[in-house]
């Protein structure tokens, strides 16, 4: 709204304005919502709702970012194995026509398969100075629209 800052839900924002591209990423907090099958089912529901609200938009499903190998080894639900299982599941949602899967881990993981420890202070979240790696990955993997 011109001249003021208001909070609206994602659904409200998607209903109010037309978007050409929508980037979707679910994070670490959602790993603990049950089985991989339930995770995929819920993710499909979210994507379907976005498509209802934005039928012309290209949707980019971003992988869940992996954590460092040290963080993964802690023994709770935040493991790279669990992240990989969920990423494999959500990658199936992509139709490569209107929905595209982007594996952002290509930009932040090292040869161990986990997030590069230099990129994080807590083993989970990127340091601010490394967010451009993520941004640049997204920019270099975008699908060009007619007006781009």
JSON list of C-alpha atoms in Angstrom, two decimals:
[
{"chain": "A", "resi": 1, "resn": "UNK", "atom": "CA", "xyz": [0.00, 0.00, 0.00]},
{"chain": "A", "resi": 2, "resn": "UNK", "atom": "CA", "xyz": [1.48, 3.35, -1.03]},
{"chain": "A", "resi": 3, "resn": "UNK", "atom": "CA", "xyz": [2.92, 5.25, 1.90]},
{"chain": "A", "resi": 4, "resn": "UNK", "atom": "CA", "xyz": [2.44, 2.58, 4.51]},
{"chain": "A", "resi": 5, "resn": "UNK", "atom": "CA", "xyz": [3.84, -0.78, 5.48]},
{"chain": "A", "resi": 6, "resn": "UNK", "atom": "CA", "xyz": [1.30, -3.46, 6.20]},
{"chain": "A", "resi": 7, "resn": "UNK", "atom": "CA", "xyz": [1.62, -7.14, 6.86]},
{"chain": "A", "resi": 8, "resn": "UNK", "atom": "CA", "xyz": [-0.27, -9.56, 4.67]},
{"chain": "A", "resi": 9, "resn": "UNK", "atom": "CA", "xyz": [-0.08, -13.30, 4.33]},
{"chain": "A", "resi": 10, "resn": "UNK", "atom": "CA", "xyz": [1.65, -14.86, 1.35]},
{"chain": "A", "resi": 11, "resn": "UNK", "atom": "CA", "xyz": [-1.76, -16.01, 0.10]},
{"chain": "A", "resi": 12, "resn": "UNK", "atom": "CA", "xyz": [-3.14, -12.46, 0.35]},
{"chain": "A", "resi": 13, "resn": "UNK", "atom": "CA", "xyz": [-0.14, -11.07, -1.52]},
{"chain": "A", "resi": 14, "resn": "UNK", "atom": "CA", "xyz": [-0.52, -13.66, -4.26]},
{"chain": "A", "resi": 15, "resn": "UNK", "atom": "CA", "xyz": [-4.22, -12.80, -4.59]},
{"chain": "A", "resi": 16, "resn": "UNK", "atom": "CA", "xyz": [-3.56, -9.04, -4.79]},
{"chain": "A", "resi": 17, "resn": "UNK", "atom": "CA", "xyz": [-0.92, -8.81, -7.51]},
{"chain": "A", "resi": 18, "resn": "UNK", "atom": "CA", "xyz": [0.11, -10.71, -10.61]},
{"chain": "A", "resi": 19, "resn": "UNK", "atom": "CA", "xyz": [3.61, -12.18, -10.57]},
{"chain": "A", "resi": 20, "resn": "UNK", "atom": "CA", "xyz": [5.61, -13.63, -13.46]},
{"chain": "A", "resi": 21, "resn": "UNK", "atom": "CA", "xyz": [7.88, -15.74, -11.26]},
{"chain": "A", "resi": 22, "resn": "UNK", "atom": "CA", "xyz": [7.47, -17.15, -7.78]},
{"chain": "A", "resi": 23, "resn": "UNK", "atom": "CA", "xyz": [10.34, -18.66, -5.80]},
{"chain": "A", "resi": 24, "resn": "UNK", "atom": "CA", "xyz": [9.40, -21.15, -3.10]},
{"chain": "A", "resi": 25, "resn": "UNK", "atom": "CA", "xyz": [11.70, -22.55, -0.44]},
{"chain": "A", "resi": 26, "resn": "UNK", "atom": "CA", "xyz": [10.78, -24.52, 2.63]},
{"chain": "A", "resi": 27, "resn": "UNK", "atom": "CA", "xyz": [13.43, -24.62, 5.29]},
{"chain": "A", "resi": 28, "resn": "UNK", "atom": "CA", "xyz": [14.84, -26.68, 8.09]},
{"chain": "A", "resi": 29, "resn": "UNK", "atom": "CA", "xyz": [11.91, -26.04, 10.44]},
{"chain": "A", "resi": 30, "resn": "UNK", "atom": "CA", "xyz": [9.57, -27.99, 8.18]},
{"chain": "A", "resi": 31, "resn": "UNK", "atom": "CA", "xyz": [11.72, -31.15, 8.21]},
{"chain": "A", "resi": 32, "resn": "UNK", "atom": "CA", "xyz": [10.07, -32.29, 11.42]},
{"chain": "A", "resi": 33, "resn": "UNK", "atom": "CA", "xyz": [6.49, -32.43, 10.12]},
{"chain": "A", "resi": 34, "resn": "UNK", "atom": "CA", "xyz": [6.29, -36.16, 9.61]},
{"chain": "A", "resi": 35, "resn": "UNK", "atom": "CA", "xyz": [7.18, -38.56, 6.87]},
{"chain": "A", "resi": 36, "resn": "UNK", "atom": "CA", "xyz": [8.72, -37.69, 3.54]},
{"chain": "A", "resi": 37, "resn": "UNK", "atom": "CA", "xyz": [5.40, -38.63, 1.93]},
{"chain": "A", "resi": 38, "resn": "UNK", "atom": "CA", "xyz": [3.48, -36.18, 4.13]},
{"chain": "A", "resi": 39, "resn": "UNK", "atom": "CA", "xyz": [6.07, -33.48, 3.44]},
{"chain": "A", "resi": 40, "resn": "UNK", "atom": "CA", "xyz": [5.67, -34.00, -0.32]},
{"chain": "A", "resi": 41, "resn": "UNK", "atom": "CA", "xyz": [1.87, -34.05, -0.07]},
{"chain": "A", "resi": 42, "resn": "UNK", "atom": "CA", "xyz": [1.79, -30.75, 1.82]},
{"chain": "A", "resi": 43, "resn": "UNK", "atom": "CA", "xyz": [4.29, -29.22, -0.58]},
{"chain": "A", "resi": 44, "resn": "UNK", "atom": "CA", "xyz": [2.12, -30.30, -3.54]},
{"chain": "A", "resi": 45, "resn": "UNK", "atom": "CA", "xyz": [-0.88, -28.65, -1.88]},
{"chain": "A", "resi": 46, "resn": "UNK", "atom": "CA", "xyz": [1.03, -25.39, -1.47]},
{"chain": "A", "resi": 47, "resn": "UNK", "atom": "CA", "xyz": [2.19, -25.43, -5.10]},
{"chain": "A", "resi": 48, "resn": "UNK", "atom": "CA", "xyz": [-1.35, -26.20, -6.28]},
{"chain": "A", "resi": 49, "resn": "UNK", "atom": "CA", "xyz": [-2.71, -23.25, -4.29]},
{"chain": "A", "resi": 50, "resn": "UNK", "atom": "CA", "xyz": [-0.06, -20.94, -5.74]},
{"chain": "A", "resi": 51, "resn": "UNK", "atom": "CA", "xyz": [-1.05, -22.12, -9.21]},
{"chain": "A", "resi": 52, "resn": "UNK", "atom": "CA", "xyz": [-4.71, -21.35, -8.45]},
{"chain": "A", "resi": 53, "resn": "UNK", "atom": "CA", "xyz": [-3.81, -17.82, -7.39]},
{"chain": "A", "resi": 54, "resn": "UNK", "atom": "CA", "xyz": [-1.13, -17.26, -10.05]},
{"chain": "A", "resi": 55, "resn": "UNK", "atom": "CA", "xyz": [-1.98, -19.46, -13.06]},
{"chain": "A", "resi": 56, "resn": "UNK", "atom": "CA", "xyz": [0.40, -17.66, -15.43]},
{"chain": "A", "resi": 57, "resn": "UNK", "atom": "CA", "xyz": [3.40, -17.56, -13.08]},
{"chain": "A", "resi": 58, "resn": "UNK", "atom": "CA", "xyz": [6.48, -19.72, -13.35]},
{"chain": "A", "resi": 59, "resn": "UNK", "atom": "CA", "xyz": [7.11, -21.39, -10.00]},
{"chain": "A", "resi": 60, "resn": "UNK", "atom": "CA", "xyz": [10.63, -22.20, -8.88]},
{"chain": "A", "resi": 61, "resn": "UNK", "atom": "CA", "xyz": [10.82, -24.84, -6.18]},
{"chain": "A", "resi": 62, "resn": "UNK", "atom": "CA", "xyz": [14.12, -24.41, -4.39]},
{"chain": "A", "resi": 63, "resn": "UNK", "atom": "CA", "xyz": [15.77, -27.32, -2.63]},
{"chain": "A", "resi": 64, "resn": "UNK", "atom": "CA", "xyz": [16.02, -27.26, 1.13]},
{"chain": "A", "resi": 65, "resn": "UNK", "atom": "CA", "xyz": [19.55, -26.10, 1.90]},
{"chain": "A", "resi": 66, "resn": "UNK", "atom": "CA", "xyz": [21.75, -28.74, 3.40]},
{"chain": "A", "resi": 67, "resn": "UNK", "atom": "CA", "xyz": [23.56, -28.18, 6.67]},
{"chain": "A", "resi": 68, "resn": "UNK", "atom": "CA", "xyz": [27.22, -28.75, 7.45]},
{"chain": "A", "resi": 69, "resn": "UNK", "atom": "CA", "xyz": [28.29, -32.35, 8.00]},
{"chain": "A", "resi": 70, "resn": "UNK", "atom": "CA", "xyz": [29.04, -31.51, 11.65]},
{"chain": "A", "resi": 71, "resn": "UNK", "atom": "CA", "xyz": [25.50, -30.19, 12.16]},
{"chain": "A", "resi": 72, "resn": "UNK", "atom": "CA", "xyz": [24.02, -33.15, 10.30]},
{"chain": "A", "resi": 73, "resn": "UNK", "atom": "CA", "xyz": [25.83, -35.56, 12.65]},
{"chain": "A", "resi": 74, "resn": "UNK", "atom": "CA", "xyz": [24.21, -34.12, 15.82]},
{"chain": "A", "resi": 75, "resn": "UNK", "atom": "CA", "xyz": [21.58, -36.83, 15.80]},
{"chain": "A", "resi": 76, "resn": "UNK", "atom": "CA", "xyz": [18.30, -34.92, 15.68]},
{"chain": "A", "resi": 77, "resn": "UNK", "atom": "CA", "xyz": [15.90, -34.49, 12.75]},
{"chain": "A", "resi": 78, "resn": "UNK", "atom": "CA", "xyz": [18.16, -32.01, 10.94]},
{"chain": "A", "resi": 79, "resn": "UNK", "atom": "CA", "xyz": [20.28, -34.32, 8.79]},
{"chain": "A", "resi": 80, "resn": "UNK", "atom": "CA", "xyz": [21.52, -34.07, 5.26]},
{"chain": "A", "resi": 81, "resn": "UNK", "atom": "CA", "xyz": [20.05, -37.50, 4.61]},
{"chain": "A", "resi": 82, "resn": "UNK", "atom": "CA", "xyz": [16.60, -36.24, 5.61]},
{"chain": "A", "resi": 83, "resn": "UNK", "atom": "CA", "xyz": [17.08, -33.10, 3.54]},
{"chain": "A", "resi": 84, "resn": "UNK", "atom": "CA", "xyz": [18.09, -35.18, 0.51]},
{"chain": "A", "resi": 85, "resn": "UNK", "atom": "CA", "xyz": [15.01, -37.39, 0.89]},
{"chain": "A", "resi": 86, "resn": "UNK", "atom": "CA", "xyz": [12.74, -34.36, 0.98]},
{"chain": "A", "resi": 87, "resn": "UNK", "atom": "CA", "xyz": [14.54, -32.67, -1.91]},
{"chain": "A", "resi": 88, "resn": "UNK", "atom": "CA", "xyz": [14.16, -35.84, -3.98]},
{"chain": "A", "resi": 89, "resn": "UNK", "atom": "CA", "xyz": [10.43, -35.85, -3.17]},
{"chain": "A", "resi": 90, "resn": "UNK", "atom": "CA", "xyz": [9.78, -32.20, -4.03]},
{"chain": "A", "resi": 91, "resn": "UNK", "atom": "CA", "xyz": [11.86, -32.37, -7.19]},
{"chain": "A", "resi": 92, "resn": "UNK", "atom": "CA", "xyz": [9.15, -34.68, -8.57]},
{"chain": "A", "resi": 93, "resn": "UNK", "atom": "CA", "xyz": [6.65, -31.81, -8.41]},
{"chain": "A", "resi": 94, "resn": "UNK", "atom": "CA", "xyz": [8.49, -29.97, -11.17]},
{"chain": "A", "resi": 95, "resn": "UNK", "atom": "CA", "xyz": [7.02, -30.37, -14.64]},
{"chain": "A", "resi": 96, "resn": "UNK", "atom": "CA", "xyz": [9.76, -28.29, -16.35]},
{"chain": "A", "resi": 97, "resn": "UNK", "atom": "CA", "xyz": [7.06, -26.25, -18.08]},
{"chain": "A", "resi": 98, "resn": "UNK", "atom": "CA", "xyz": [5.59, -24.02, -15.36]},
{"chain": "A", "resi": 99, "resn": "UNK", "atom": "CA", "xyz": [7.23, -25.53, -12.28]},
{"chain": "A", "resi": 100, "resn": "UNK", "atom": "CA", "xyz": [11.00, -25.87, -12.06]},
{"chain": "A", "resi": 101, "resn": "UNK", "atom": "CA", "xyz": [13.15, -27.44, -9.36]},
{"chain": "A", "resi": 102, "resn": "UNK", "atom": "CA", "xyz": [16.37, -25.60, -8.49]},
{"chain": "A", "resi": 103, "resn": "UNK", "atom": "CA", "xyz": [19.02, -27.35, -6.41]},
{"chain": "A", "resi": 104, "resn": "UNK", "atom": "CA", "xyz": [20.53, -24.38, -4.61]},
{"chain": "A", "resi": 105, "resn": "UNK", "atom": "CA", "xyz": [22.86, -26.77, -2.79]},
{"chain": "A", "resi": 106, "resn": "UNK", "atom": "CA", "xyz": [25.07, -26.62, -5.88]},
{"chain": "A", "resi": 107, "resn": "UNK", "atom": "CA", "xyz": [25.96, -23.08, -4.78]},
{"chain": "A", "resi": 108, "resn": "UNK", "atom": "CA", "xyz": [26.59, -23.66, -1.07]},
{"chain": "A", "resi": 109, "resn": "UNK", "atom": "CA", "xyz": [27.84, -27.22, -0.55]},
{"chain": "A", "resi": 110, "resn": "UNK", "atom": "CA", "xyz": [31.42, -28.41, -0.54]},
{"chain": "A", "resi": 111, "resn": "UNK", "atom": "CA", "xyz": [32.92, -31.72, -1.63]},
{"chain": "A", "resi": 112, "resn": "UNK", "atom": "CA", "xyz": [31.57, -33.42, 1.53]},
{"chain": "A", "resi": 113, "resn": "UNK", "atom": "CA", "xyz": [28.02, -32.88, 0.27]},
{"chain": "A", "resi": 114, "resn": "UNK", "atom": "CA", "xyz": [27.11, -30.57, 3.15]},
{"chain": "A", "resi": 115, "resn": "UNK", "atom": "CA", "xyz": [27.06, -26.82, 3.45]},
{"chain": "A", "resi": 116, "resn": "UNK", "atom": "CA", "xyz": [30.54, -25.36, 3.34]},
{"chain": "A", "resi": 117, "resn": "UNK", "atom": "CA", "xyz": [31.43, -24.66, 7.02]},
{"chain": "A", "resi": 118, "resn": "UNK", "atom": "CA", "xyz": [33.01, -21.35, 6.03]},
{"chain": "A", "resi": 119, "resn": "UNK", "atom": "CA", "xyz": [29.59, -20.11, 4.85]},
{"chain": "A", "resi": 120, "resn": "UNK", "atom": "CA", "xyz": [27.85, -20.43, 8.23]},
{"chain": "A", "resi": 121, "resn": "UNK", "atom": "CA", "xyz": [28.25, -19.70, 11.92]},
{"chain": "A", "resi": 122, "resn": "UNK", "atom": "CA", "xyz": [25.68, -22.22, 13.16]},
{"chain": "A", "resi": 123, "resn": "UNK", "atom": "CA", "xyz": [25.95, -25.00, 10.59]},
{"chain": "A", "resi": 124, "resn": "UNK", "atom": "CA", "xyz": [22.49, -24.19, 9.20]},
{"chain": "A", "resi": 125, "resn": "UNK", "atom": "CA", "xyz": [22.09, -20.58, 8.08]},
{"chain": "A", "resi": 126, "resn": "UNK", "atom": "CA", "xyz": [24.20, -18.74, 5.52]},
{"chain": "A", "resi": 127, "resn": "UNK", "atom": "CA", "xyz": [26.28, -15.82, 6.71]},
{"chain": "A", "resi": 128, "resn": "UNK", "atom": "CA", "xyz": [25.05, -12.59, 5.13]},
{"chain": "A", "resi": 129, "resn": "UNK", "atom": "CA", "xyz": [28.18, -12.24, 3.02]},
{"chain": "A", "resi": 130, "resn": "UNK", "atom": "CA", "xyz": [27.46, -15.60, 1.33]},
{"chain": "A", "resi": 131, "resn": "UNK", "atom": "CA", "xyz": [23.83, -14.91, 0.42]},
{"chain": "A", "resi": 132, "resn": "UNK", "atom": "CA", "xyz": [25.02, -13.58, -2.98]},
{"chain": "A", "resi": 133, "resn": "UNK", "atom": "CA", "xyz": [26.08, -17.16, -3.84]},
{"chain": "A", "resi": 134, "resn": "UNK", "atom": "CA", "xyz": [22.44, -18.18, -3.47]},
{"chain": "A", "resi": 135, "resn": "UNK", "atom": "CA", "xyz": [21.11, -15.11, -5.28]},
{"chain": "A", "resi": 136, "resn": "UNK", "atom": "CA", "xyz": [23.53, -15.56, -8.18]},
{"chain": "A", "resi": 137, "resn": "UNK", "atom": "CA", "xyz": [22.58, -19.22, -8.49]},
{"chain": "A", "resi": 138, "resn": "UNK", "atom": "CA", "xyz": [18.91, -18.26, -8.77]},
{"chain": "A", "resi": 139, "resn": "UNK", "atom": "CA", "xyz": [19.67, -15.57, -11.33]},
{"chain": "A", "resi": 140, "resn": "UNK", "atom": "CA", "xyz": [21.76, -17.90, -13.46]},
{"chain": "A", "resi": 141, "resn": "UNK", "atom": "CA", "xyz": [19.07, -20.62, -13.45]},
{"chain": "A", "resi": 142, "resn": "UNK", "atom": "CA", "xyz": [16.02, -18.50, -14.23]},
{"chain": "A", "resi": 143, "resn": "UNK", "atom": "CA", "xyz": [13.73, -19.19, -17.14]},
{"chain": "A", "resi": 144, "resn": "UNK", "atom": "CA", "xyz": [13.39, -16.10, -19.30]},
{"chain": "A", "resi": 145, "resn": "UNK", "atom": "CA", "xyz": [9.91, -14.84, -19.94]},
{"chain": "A", "resi": 146, "resn": "UNK", "atom": "CA", "xyz": [8.88, -12.90, -23.01]},
{"chain": "A", "resi": 147, "resn": "UNK", "atom": "CA", "xyz": [9.23, -9.59, -21.15]},
{"chain": "A", "resi": 148, "resn": "UNK", "atom": "CA", "xyz": [12.58, -10.34, -19.44]}
]
